[in-house]
Amino acid sequence: MKKKVLIISANPVDLCQNNGKTLLSFFDGYDTDRIAQLYFYPTVPNTDAVQNFFRISDLDVLRKRLGRVPAAGGTVKPAAAAAVEEDEDTARMGRVKKGALMRLAREVLWKGAWKSRALDAWLDDFAPECIFFVAGDGLYTYDIFEYAKRRSGAKSIVYVTDDYILPRRTWNPVRVLRQRLTLRRMKRCVREADAFLTISEKMRRTYRDVLGKDSMLAVNMSDCLKEDDAAAAPGGGLLLTYLGGLHYNRDKTLRRLGEAVAAVNASAGTELFLEIYSNARLDDAQRAALEVPGASRFCGQVDRSGVRRKVNEADVLVHVESFLAKNVEDVLLSVSTKIPEYLSVGKPILAIGPANVASMEYLQEIACCVTDEAALEARLRLLAETPALRSELGRRAEEAYWTNHSCDVQRDRLWQLIDQL
């Protein structure tokens, strides 16, 4: 019988959100009566892989502090279809807490307010044997993790997917303080963990030096999205498709790609077109900035079935990162959750971004990589005019998927680790 696993993370196991999708890939198929999740994001999960959820949100904690409710949070049931969107109060709080000072104030707000008899009863009823903790930069989440671990006596696995502890180029003393506090909490957390997982080889090497403990790799996984009988997108030419977030100034790189597409079409007579799909909410000005007439279009959000359809219709799949120094720091050690999905369909990938970030390092032998913006048009023209290159890159992509990202292989490794603790 499998061990009872409690997942503690900011986001719920989910079909849509990035970390949620990563967690789903790890635990999809796990016995539903042997898994539960405690999470802190205001949405409702939209998966049946986990049925037992306890949620505490910023708004719950605020209401507790204001005396409007006796306790913060409670159990929630997964939605039957799409995740419930944030209400306006929650969205407003999300915008407010982005500043470093407000994030520090948020820690004060949470201090002890998350404790409740309902949480204790839920933890005791589930009685986890292993806690899978996704460590981020919310200091209160470490308090909750340590509390749940003490109360249950469970073994623990600490998993890091993004970097919050390396020094940043900032003169903001509050941000520096938060980074140092997070580093201190993560060091203690990792030191006492029964297993430590990181998301990329670059993160594994870096954190081994910073935290003094080596980790195992737990890379992003994806079901194979390839459809052998998928129809090509209507129209001629070559369709480039981007699916993913626009944060960390990725939108600026996509704008530059749209301009390059227009330039190559004009000079070489090619028929390239870039389609951009994202959950991001854009105003008219932001949307217009992404759309280059005759070269690129923002197409909005697609659901899970839409993602499958779009990656199969594409001729070239696009991954981008920002070249701005502040954004390089944000993504330096992380590998995008979209990459395994891209790889699984065996299509050529055009990757644009700084050479030293983990996603670009990983793709350097697999994709057509552009690490110098000045070379973008030349590389794009080469990709458009060389079918043999596109075919070879597609072959490399599919091979990398089956070697590194197949759910069957990676999931079994994680479950065996849990069993052995």
CSV table of C-alpha atoms in Angstrom, one decimal:
chain,number,residue,atom,x,y,z
A,1,MET,CA,0.0,0.0,0.0
A,2,LYS,CA,1.3,3.4,-0.9
A,3,LYS,CA,2.3,5.9,1.8
A,4,LYS,CA,-0.1,8.7,2.6
A,5,VAL,CA,1.3,11.9,1.0
A,6,LEU,CA,0.5,15.4,1.9
A,7,ILE,CA,1.5,18.0,-0.6
A,8,ILE,CA,2.1,21.5,0.8
A,9,SER,CA,2.5,24.2,-1.9
A,10,ALA,CA,1.3,27.7,-2.9
A,11,ASN,CA,-0.7,26.4,-5.9
A,12,PRO,CA,-3.1,23.5,-6.1
A,13,VAL,CA,-2.6,20.4,-8.2
A,14,ASP,CA,-4.1,21.6,-11.3
A,15,LEU,CA,-4.5,21.2,-15.1
A,16,CYS,CA,-3.7,24.9,-15.9
A,17,GLN,CA,-1.3,26.6,-13.6
A,18,ASN,CA,2.4,25.9,-14.1
A,19,ASN,CA,3.4,24.5,-10.7
A,20,GLY,CA,0.0,22.9,-10.5
A,21,LYS,CA,0.7,21.1,-13.7
A,22,THR,CA,4.1,20.0,-12.4
A,23,LEU,CA,2.5,18.5,-9.3
A,24,LEU,CA,-0.2,16.8,-11.3
A,25,SER,CA,2.5,15.2,-13.5
A,26,PHE,CA,4.1,13.8,-10.3
A,27,PHE,CA,1.0,12.4,-8.6
A,28,ASP,CA,-1.6,11.7,-11.3
A,29,GLY,CA,-2.6,8.1,-10.7
A,30,TYR,CA,-1.7,8.0,-7.1
A,31,ASP,CA,-4.4,6.4,-4.9
A,32,THR,CA,-6.8,9.3,-4.2
A,33,ASP,CA,-7.4,8.1,-0.6
A,34,ARG,CA,-3.7,8.2,0.0
A,35,ILE,CA,-3.0,11.8,-1.1
A,36,ALA,CA,-4.1,15.3,0.1
A,37,GLN,CA,-3.0,18.9,-0.4
A,38,LEU,CA,-2.7,22.0,1.7
A,39,TYR,CA,-2.4,25.0,-0.5
A,40,PHE,CA,-2.5,28.8,-0.3
A,41,TYR,CA,-3.8,30.1,-3.7
A,42,PRO,CA,-7.4,31.4,-3.9
A,43,THR,CA,-8.6,29.3,-6.9
A,44,VAL,CA,-10.3,25.9,-6.8
A,45,PRO,CA,-8.3,23.0,-8.4
A,46,ASN,CA,-9.7,21.5,-11.6
A,47,THR,CA,-8.4,18.0,-11.4
A,48,ASP,CA,-9.7,14.7,-10.0
A,49,ALA,CA,-6.2,13.4,-9.3
A,50,VAL,CA,-6.5,14.7,-5.7
A,51,GLN,CA,-9.8,14.9,-3.9
A,52,ASN,CA,-8.8,16.0,-0.4
A,53,PHE,CA,-7.9,19.7,-0.2
A,54,PHE,CA,-7.5,22.3,2.5
A,55,ARG,CA,-7.0,25.9,1.4
A,56,ILE,CA,-5.8,29.0,3.3
A,57,SER,CA,-5.6,32.2,1.2
A,58,ASP,CA,-4.5,35.7,1.9
A,59,LEU,CA,-8.1,36.8,2.0
A,60,ASP,CA,-8.9,34.1,4.5
A,61,VAL,CA,-6.1,35.3,6.8
A,62,LEU,CA,-7.2,39.0,6.4
A,63,ARG,CA,-10.8,38.1,7.3
A,64,LYS,CA,-9.5,36.2,10.3
A,65,ARG,CA,-7.4,39.3,11.4
A,66,LEU,CA,-10.4,41.5,11.0
A,67,GLY,CA,-12.6,39.2,13.1
A,68,ARG,CA,-15.0,38.4,10.2
A,69,VAL,CA,-14.4,34.7,10.4
A,70,PRO,CA,-13.4,32.5,13.4
A,71,ALA,CA,-10.7,30.6,11.5
A,72,ALA,CA,-8.7,31.0,8.3
A,73,GLY,CA,-9.3,28.5,5.5
A,74,GLY,CA,-11.1,25.2,5.2
A,75,THR,CA,-11.6,22.2,3.0
A,76,VAL,CA,-12.5,22.7,-0.7
A,77,LYS,CA,-13.7,20.4,-3.4
A,78,PRO,CA,-12.1,20.3,-6.9
A,79,ALA,CA,-14.1,21.9,-9.7
A,80,ALA,CA,-15.7,19.7,-12.3
A,81,ALA,CA,-14.2,21.7,-15.2
A,82,ALA,CA,-12.2,24.8,-15.3
A,83,ALA,CA,-10.7,26.3,-12.1
A,84,VAL,CA,-12.7,29.1,-10.5
A,85,GLU,CA,-11.3,32.5,-11.4
A,86,GLU,CA,-10.2,34.9,-8.7
A,87,ASP,CA,-12.9,37.4,-7.5
A,88,GLU,CA,-12.1,41.1,-7.7
A,89,ASP,CA,-11.1,41.3,-4.0
A,90,THR,CA,-8.6,38.5,-4.4
A,91,ALA,CA,-7.2,40.0,-7.7
A,92,ARG,CA,-6.8,43.3,-5.9
A,93,MET,CA,-4.9,41.7,-3.1
A,94,GLY,CA,-2.6,40.0,-5.6
A,95,ARG,CA,-1.7,43.3,-7.2
A,96,VAL,CA,-1.0,44.9,-3.8
A,97,LYS,CA,1.3,42.2,-2.5
A,98,LYS,CA,3.7,42.4,-5.4
A,99,GLY,CA,5.9,45.0,-3.7
A,100,ALA,CA,8.7,43.9,-1.5
A,101,LEU,CA,7.4,46.0,1.5
A,102,MET,CA,3.9,44.6,1.1
A,103,ARG,CA,5.2,41.1,0.8
A,104,LEU,CA,7.0,41.6,4.1
A,105,ALA,CA,3.8,43.0,5.6
A,106,ARG,CA,2.0,39.9,4.3
A,107,GLU,CA,4.3,37.7,6.5
A,108,VAL,CA,3.2,39.7,9.5
A,109,LEU,CA,-0.4,39.2,8.6
A,110,TRP,CA,0.0,35.5,8.3
A,111,LYS,CA,2.0,35.0,11.5
A,112,GLY,CA,0.1,32.5,13.5
A,113,ALA,CA,-3.2,33.4,11.8
A,114,TRP,CA,-3.3,30.2,9.8
A,115,LYS,CA,-3.6,28.0,12.9
A,116,SER,CA,-7.1,26.6,13.5
A,117,ARG,CA,-8.8,23.6,15.1
A,118,ALA,CA,-10.2,22.8,11.6
A,119,LEU,CA,-6.6,22.5,10.2
A,120,ASP,CA,-5.5,20.3,13.1
A,121,ALA,CA,-8.5,18.1,12.7
A,122,TRP,CA,-7.9,17.8,9.0
A,123,LEU,CA,-4.2,16.9,9.5
A,124,ASP,CA,-5.0,14.4,12.2
A,125,ASP,CA,-7.7,12.8,10.1
A,126,PHE,CA,-5.5,12.4,7.1
A,127,ALA,CA,-2.4,11.4,9.1
A,128,PRO,CA,0.3,11.8,6.4
A,129,GLU,CA,3.3,9.6,6.4
A,130,CYS,CA,5.2,11.8,3.9
A,131,ILE,CA,5.0,15.5,3.3
A,132,PHE,CA,6.0,16.8,-0.2
A,133,PHE,CA,6.8,20.5,0.4
A,134,VAL,CA,7.3,22.9,-2.6
A,135,ALA,CA,9.6,25.5,-1.0
A,136,GLY,CA,9.1,29.0,-2.2
A,137,ASP,CA,9.5,32.5,-0.8
A,138,GLY,CA,6.5,32.7,1.5
A,139,LEU,CA,8.1,32.5,4.9
A,140,TYR,CA,4.7,31.5,6.5
A,141,THR,CA,4.7,28.4,4.3
A,142,TYR,CA,7.8,27.1,6.1
A,143,ASP,CA,6.0,27.6,9.4
A,144,ILE,CA,3.0,25.6,8.2
A,145,PHE,CA,5.2,22.9,6.8
A,146,GLU,CA,7.2,22.5,10.0
A,147,TYR,CA,4.0,22.5,12.1
A,148,ALA,CA,2.5,19.8,9.9
A,149,LYS,CA,5.6,17.7,10.1
A,150,ARG,CA,5.9,17.9,13.9
A,151,ARG,CA,2.2,17.2,14.3
A,152,SER,CA,2.2,14.1,12.0
A,153,GLY,CA,5.7,12.8,12.5
A,154,ALA,CA,5.8,12.4,8.7
A,155,LYS,CA,8.9,12.0,6.6
A,156,SER,CA,9.6,15.0,4.3
A,157,ILE,CA,10.6,15.7,0.7
A,158,VAL,CA,11.5,19.3,-0.1
A,159,TYR,CA,11.2,20.3,-3.8
A,160,VAL,CA,12.4,23.7,-5.2
A,161,THR,CA,11.2,24.8,-8.7
A,162,ASP,CA,12.2,28.4,-8.8
A,163,ASP,CA,15.1,30.4,-7.3
A,164,TYR,CA,14.3,32.7,-4.3
A,165,ILE,CA,17.6,32.7,-2.5
A,166,LEU,CA,20.4,33.8,-4.8
A,167,PRO,CA,21.4,37.5,-4.4
A,168,ARG,CA,19.7,39.9,-6.8
A,169,ARG,CA,20.9,43.2,-8.3
A,170,THR,CA,18.7,45.4,-6.2
A,171,TRP,CA,19.1,48.4,-3.8
A,172,ASN,CA,15.8,47.6,-2.2
A,173,PRO,CA,16.7,46.7,1.5
A,174,VAL,CA,13.4,45.1,2.1
A,175,ARG,CA,13.9,42.7,-0.8
A,176,VAL,CA,17.4,41.9,0.4
A,177,LEU,CA,16.0,41.2,3.8
A,178,ARG,CA,13.3,38.9,2.5
A,179,GLN,CA,15.9,37.0,0.3
A,180,ARG,CA,18.1,36.5,3.3
A,181,LEU,CA,15.2,35.3,5.5
A,182,THR,CA,14.1,32.9,2.8
A,183,LEU,CA,17.7,31.5,2.5
A,184,ARG,CA,17.9,30.9,6.2
A,185,ARG,CA,14.5,29.1,6.3
A,186,MET,CA,15.3,27.0,3.2
A,187,LYS,CA,18.7,26.0,4.6
A,188,ARG,CA,17.1,24.6,7.7
A,189,CYS,CA,14.3,23.0,5.8
A,190,VAL,CA,16.6,21.3,3.4
A,191,ARG,CA,19.0,20.2,6.1
A,192,GLU,CA,16.3,18.4,8.0
A,193,ALA,CA,14.5,16.9,4.9
A,194,ASP,CA,14.6,13.2,4.2
A,195,ALA,CA,15.0,14.0,0.5
A,196,PHE,CA,15.8,17.1,-1.5
A,197,LEU,CA,14.7,17.6,-5.1
A,198,THR,CA,15.5,20.4,-7.6
A,199,ILE,CA,14.1,21.0,-11.1
A,200,SER,CA,17.2,21.4,-13.2
A,201,GLU,CA,20.9,20.4,-13.3
A,202,LYS,CA,21.9,24.0,-13.1
A,203,MET,CA,19.9,24.4,-9.9
A,204,ARG,CA,21.2,21.2,-8.5
A,205,ARG,CA,24.8,22.3,-8.9
A,206,THR,CA,24.2,25.8,-7.6
A,207,TYR,CA,22.1,24.8,-4.6
A,208,ARG,CA,24.6,22.1,-3.6
A,209,ASP,CA,27.1,24.9,-3.1
A,210,VAL,CA,24.7,27.4,-1.5
A,211,LEU,CA,22.8,25.0,0.8
A,212,GLY,CA,25.5,22.5,1.4
A,213,LYS,CA,23.3,19.5,0.4
A,214,ASP,CA,23.1,17.7,-2.9
A,215,SER,CA,19.7,17.0,-4.5
A,216,MET,CA,18.0,14.6,-6.9
A,217,LEU,CA,16.6,15.9,-10.1
A,218,ALA,CA,12.8,16.0,-10.5
A,219,VAL,CA,12.3,17.5,-13.9
A,220,ASN,CA,9.0,18.7,-15.4
A,221,MET,CA,7.0,15.9,-17.0
A,222,SER,CA,4.2,15.8,-19.5
A,223,ASP,CA,1.9,13.3,-21.1
A,224,CYS,CA,2.8,12.7,-24.7
A,225,LEU,CA,0.7,15.3,-26.7
A,226,LYS,CA,1.6,14.0,-30.1
A,227,GLU,CA,-1.2,13.1,-32.5
A,228,ASP,CA,0.0,11.3,-35.6
A,229,ASP,CA,-3.1,12.2,-37.6
A,230,ALA,CA,-3.2,15.8,-36.5
A,231,ALA,CA,-4.2,18.2,-39.3
A,232,ALA,CA,-1.9,21.1,-40.1
A,233,ALA,CA,-3.2,24.6,-39.4
A,234,PRO,CA,-5.2,26.2,-42.2
A,235,GLY,CA,-3.3,28.4,-44.6
A,236,GLY,CA,0.1,28.1,-46.2
A,237,GLY,CA,3.5,29.2,-44.9
A,238,LEU,CA,5.2,28.2,-41.7
A,239,LEU,CA,3.3,28.6,-38.4
A,240,LEU,CA,5.3,29.5,-35.3
A,241,THR,CA,3.3,29.0,-32.0
A,242,TYR,CA,4.1,30.2,-28.5
A,243,LEU,CA,2.1,28.9,-25.6
A,244,GLY,CA,2.9,30.2,-22.1
A,245,GLY,CA,3.2,33.1,-19.7
A,246,LEU,CA,4.1,36.7,-20.7
A,247,HIS,CA,5.6,37.6,-17.3
A,248,TYR,CA,9.3,38.3,-16.7
A,249,ASN,CA,9.2,40.5,-19.9
A,250,ARG,CA,8.8,37.5,-22.2
A,251,ASP,CA,6.3,39.7,-24.1
A,252,LYS,CA,9.1,42.0,-25.1
A,253,THR,CA,11.1,39.0,-26.6
A,254,LEU,CA,7.9,37.9,-28.4
A,255,ARG,CA,7.5,41.4,-29.8
A,256,ARG,CA,11.1,41.3,-31.1
A,257,LEU,CA,10.3,37.9,-32.7
A,258,GLY,CA,7.2,39.3,-34.4
A,259,GLU,CA,9.3,42.1,-35.9
A,260,ALA,CA,11.9,39.5,-37.1
A,261,VAL,CA,9.2,37.5,-38.7
A,262,ALA,CA,8.0,40.6,-40.6
A,263,ALA,CA,11.5,41.4,-41.7
A,264,VAL,CA,12.3,37.9,-42.9
A,265,ASN,CA,9.0,37.7,-44.8
A,266,ALA,CA,9.8,41.0,-46.5
A,267,SER,CA,13.4,40.2,-47.4
A,268,ALA,CA,13.3,36.5,-48.2
A,269,GLY,CA,9.8,36.1,-49.5
A,270,THR,CA,8.9,33.6,-46.8
A,271,GLU,CA,5.4,33.2,-45.3
A,272,LEU,CA,6.0,32.9,-41.6
A,273,PHE,CA,3.4,33.8,-38.9
A,274,LEU,CA,3.6,33.8,-35.1
A,275,GLU,CA,0.6,32.9,-32.9
A,276,ILE,CA,0.8,33.7,-29.2
A,277,TYR,CA,-1.4,31.9,-26.7
A,278,SER,CA,-1.4,32.9,-23.0
A,279,ASN,CA,-3.6,33.1,-20.0
A,280,ALA,CA,-2.3,36.6,-19.4
A,281,ARG,CA,-4.9,39.4,-19.1
A,282,LEU,CA,-3.9,42.1,-21.5
A,283,ASP,CA,-5.3,45.6,-22.1
A,284,ASP,CA,-5.6,47.0,-25.6
A,285,ALA,CA,-2.1,48.6,-25.5
A,286,GLN,CA,-0.4,45.4,-24.3
A,287,ARG,CA,-2.2,43.4,-26.9
A,288,ALA,CA,-1.2,45.8,-29.7
A,289,ALA,CA,2.4,45.7,-28.6
A,290,LEU,CA,2.4,41.9,-29.3
A,291,GLU,CA,0.8,42.1,-32.7
A,292,VAL,CA,2.9,43.0,-35.7
A,293,PRO,CA,0.7,43.4,-38.8
A,294,GLY,CA,1.0,40.4,-41.0
A,295,ALA,CA,3.5,38.7,-38.7
A,296,SER,CA,2.1,38.0,-35.2
A,297,ARG,CA,-1.2,37.8,-33.4
A,298,PHE,CA,-2.2,37.4,-29.7
A,299,CYS,CA,-4.8,34.6,-29.6
A,300,GLY,CA,-5.7,34.5,-25.9
A,301,GLN,CA,-6.2,31.5,-23.7
A,302,VAL,CA,-6.6,27.9,-24.6
A,303,ASP,CA,-7.7,25.0,-22.4
A,304,ARG,CA,-5.9,21.6,-22.1
A,305,SER,CA,-7.4,20.2,-25.3
A,306,GLY,CA,-6.6,23.4,-27.1
A,307,VAL,CA,-3.0,23.2,-26.1
A,308,ARG,CA,-2.8,19.7,-27.5
A,309,ARG,CA,-4.4,20.9,-30.8
A,310,LYS,CA,-2.2,23.9,-31.1
A,311,VAL,CA,1.1,22.2,-30.5
A,312,ASN,CA,0.2,19.6,-33.1
A,313,GLU,CA,-0.9,22.2,-35.7
A,314,ALA,CA,2.3,24.2,-35.3
A,315,ASP,CA,5.3,23.9,-37.7
A,316,VAL,CA,7.7,25.4,-35.1
A,317,LEU,CA,7.2,25.8,-31.4
A,318,VAL,CA,8.6,28.9,-29.7
A,319,HIS,CA,10.2,29.3,-26.2
A,320,VAL,CA,11.4,32.7,-25.1
A,321,GLU,CA,13.1,34.3,-22.2
A,322,SER,CA,13.9,38.0,-21.5
A,323,PHE,CA,17.4,39.3,-22.1
A,324,LEU,CA,17.0,41.9,-19.3
A,325,ALA,CA,19.4,41.3,-16.4
A,326,LYS,CA,16.7,41.5,-13.7
A,327,ASN,CA,14.7,38.8,-15.5
A,328,VAL,CA,17.6,36.6,-16.1
A,329,GLU,CA,18.0,36.4,-12.3
A,330,ASP,CA,14.3,35.4,-12.0
A,331,VAL,CA,14.6,32.4,-14.4
A,332,LEU,CA,18.3,31.5,-14.1
A,333,LEU,CA,17.8,28.1,-12.5
A,334,SER,CA,14.3,27.0,-13.7
A,335,VAL,CA,13.2,25.0,-16.7
A,336,SER,CA,9.9,26.0,-18.2
A,337,THR,CA,6.9,23.7,-17.7
A,338,LYS,CA,6.0,24.1,-21.4
A,339,ILE,CA,9.3,22.5,-22.6
A,340,PRO,CA,8.3,18.8,-22.0
A,341,GLU,CA,5.0,19.4,-23.8
A,342,TYR,CA,6.8,20.9,-26.7
A,343,LEU,CA,9.3,18.1,-26.9
A,344,SER,CA,6.6,15.4,-26.7
A,345,VAL,CA,5.1,16.3,-30.2
A,346,GLY,CA,8.4,16.0,-32.0
A,347,LYS,CA,8.3,19.5,-33.6
A,348,PRO,CA,11.3,21.8,-34.0
A,349,ILE,CA,11.7,24.3,-31.2
A,350,LEU,CA,12.9,27.9,-31.7
A,351,ALA,CA,14.3,29.0,-28.3
A,352,ILE,CA,15.3,32.7,-27.8
A,353,GLY,CA,17.0,33.9,-24.6
A,354,PRO,CA,20.3,34.3,-22.7
A,355,ALA,CA,22.6,31.4,-23.0
A,356,ASN,CA,23.2,31.1,-19.2
A,357,VAL,CA,19.6,30.4,-18.1
A,358,ALA,CA,18.7,26.8,-17.3
A,359,SER,CA,16.0,26.5,-20.0
A,360,MET,CA,18.3,27.7,-22.7
A,361,GLU,CA,21.2,25.5,-21.4
A,362,TYR,CA,18.9,22.5,-21.5
A,363,LEU,CA,17.7,23.2,-25.1
A,364,GLN,CA,21.1,24.1,-26.6
A,365,GLU,CA,21.6,20.6,-28.2
A,366,ILE,CA,17.9,20.1,-28.9
A,367,ALA,CA,16.5,23.3,-30.4
A,368,CYS,CA,17.4,26.2,-32.7
A,369,CYS,CA,18.7,28.5,-30.0
A,370,VAL,CA,19.1,32.2,-30.5
A,371,THR,CA,21.2,33.6,-27.6
A,372,ASP,CA,22.1,36.9,-29.4
A,373,GLU,CA,19.2,39.1,-30.5
A,374,ALA,CA,21.3,40.4,-33.4
A,375,ALA,CA,21.3,36.9,-34.9
A,376,LEU,CA,17.5,36.4,-34.6
A,377,GLU,CA,16.6,37.2,-38.2
A,378,ALA,CA,19.4,35.1,-39.7
A,379,ARG,CA,18.5,32.0,-37.5
A,380,LEU,CA,14.9,32.5,-38.3
A,381,ARG,CA,15.6,32.6,-42.0
A,382,LEU,CA,17.8,29.4,-41.7
A,383,LEU,CA,15.0,27.6,-39.9
A,384,ALA,CA,12.4,28.7,-42.5
A,385,GLU,CA,14.5,27.7,-45.5
A,386,THR,CA,15.9,24.4,-44.3
A,387,PRO,CA,13.3,21.6,-44.0
A,388,ALA,CA,16.0,19.1,-43.2
A,389,LEU,CA,17.0,21.2,-40.1
A,390,ARG,CA,13.5,21.3,-38.9
A,391,SER,CA,13.1,17.6,-39.3
A,392,GLU,CA,16.3,16.9,-37.4
A,393,LEU,CA,15.3,19.2,-34.6
A,394,GLY,CA,12.0,17.5,-34.3
A,395,ARG,CA,13.7,14.2,-34.0
A,396,ARG,CA,16.0,15.4,-31.3
A,397,ALA,CA,13.0,16.9,-29.4
A,398,GLU,CA,11.0,13.7,-29.4
A,399,GLU,CA,14.1,11.7,-28.3
A,400,ALA,CA,14.7,14.1,-25.4
A,401,TYR,CA,11.1,13.8,-24.3
A,402,TRP,CA,11.2,10.0,-24.1
A,403,THR,CA,14.6,10.0,-22.4
A,404,ASN,CA,13.9,12.7,-19.8
A,405,HIS,CA,10.3,13.7,-19.5
A,406,SER,CA,8.0,10.7,-19.9
A,407,CYS,CA,5.6,10.5,-17.0
A,408,ASP,CA,5.8,6.7,-16.7
A,409,VAL,CA,9.6,6.7,-16.0
A,410,GLN,CA,9.9,9.9,-13.9
A,411,ARG,CA,6.8,9.3,-11.8
A,412,ASP,CA,7.9,5.7,-10.9
A,413,ARG,CA,11.2,7.1,-9.6
A,414,LEU,CA,9.4,9.6,-7.3
A,415,TRP,CA,6.9,7.0,-6.0
A,416,GLN,CA,9.8,4.6,-5.3
A,417,LEU,CA,11.6,7.3,-3.4
A,418,ILE,CA,8.5,8.0,-1.3
A,419,ASP,CA,8.1,4.3,-0.5
A,420,GLN,CA,11.7,4.0,0.5
A,421,LEU,CA,11.6,6.9,3.1
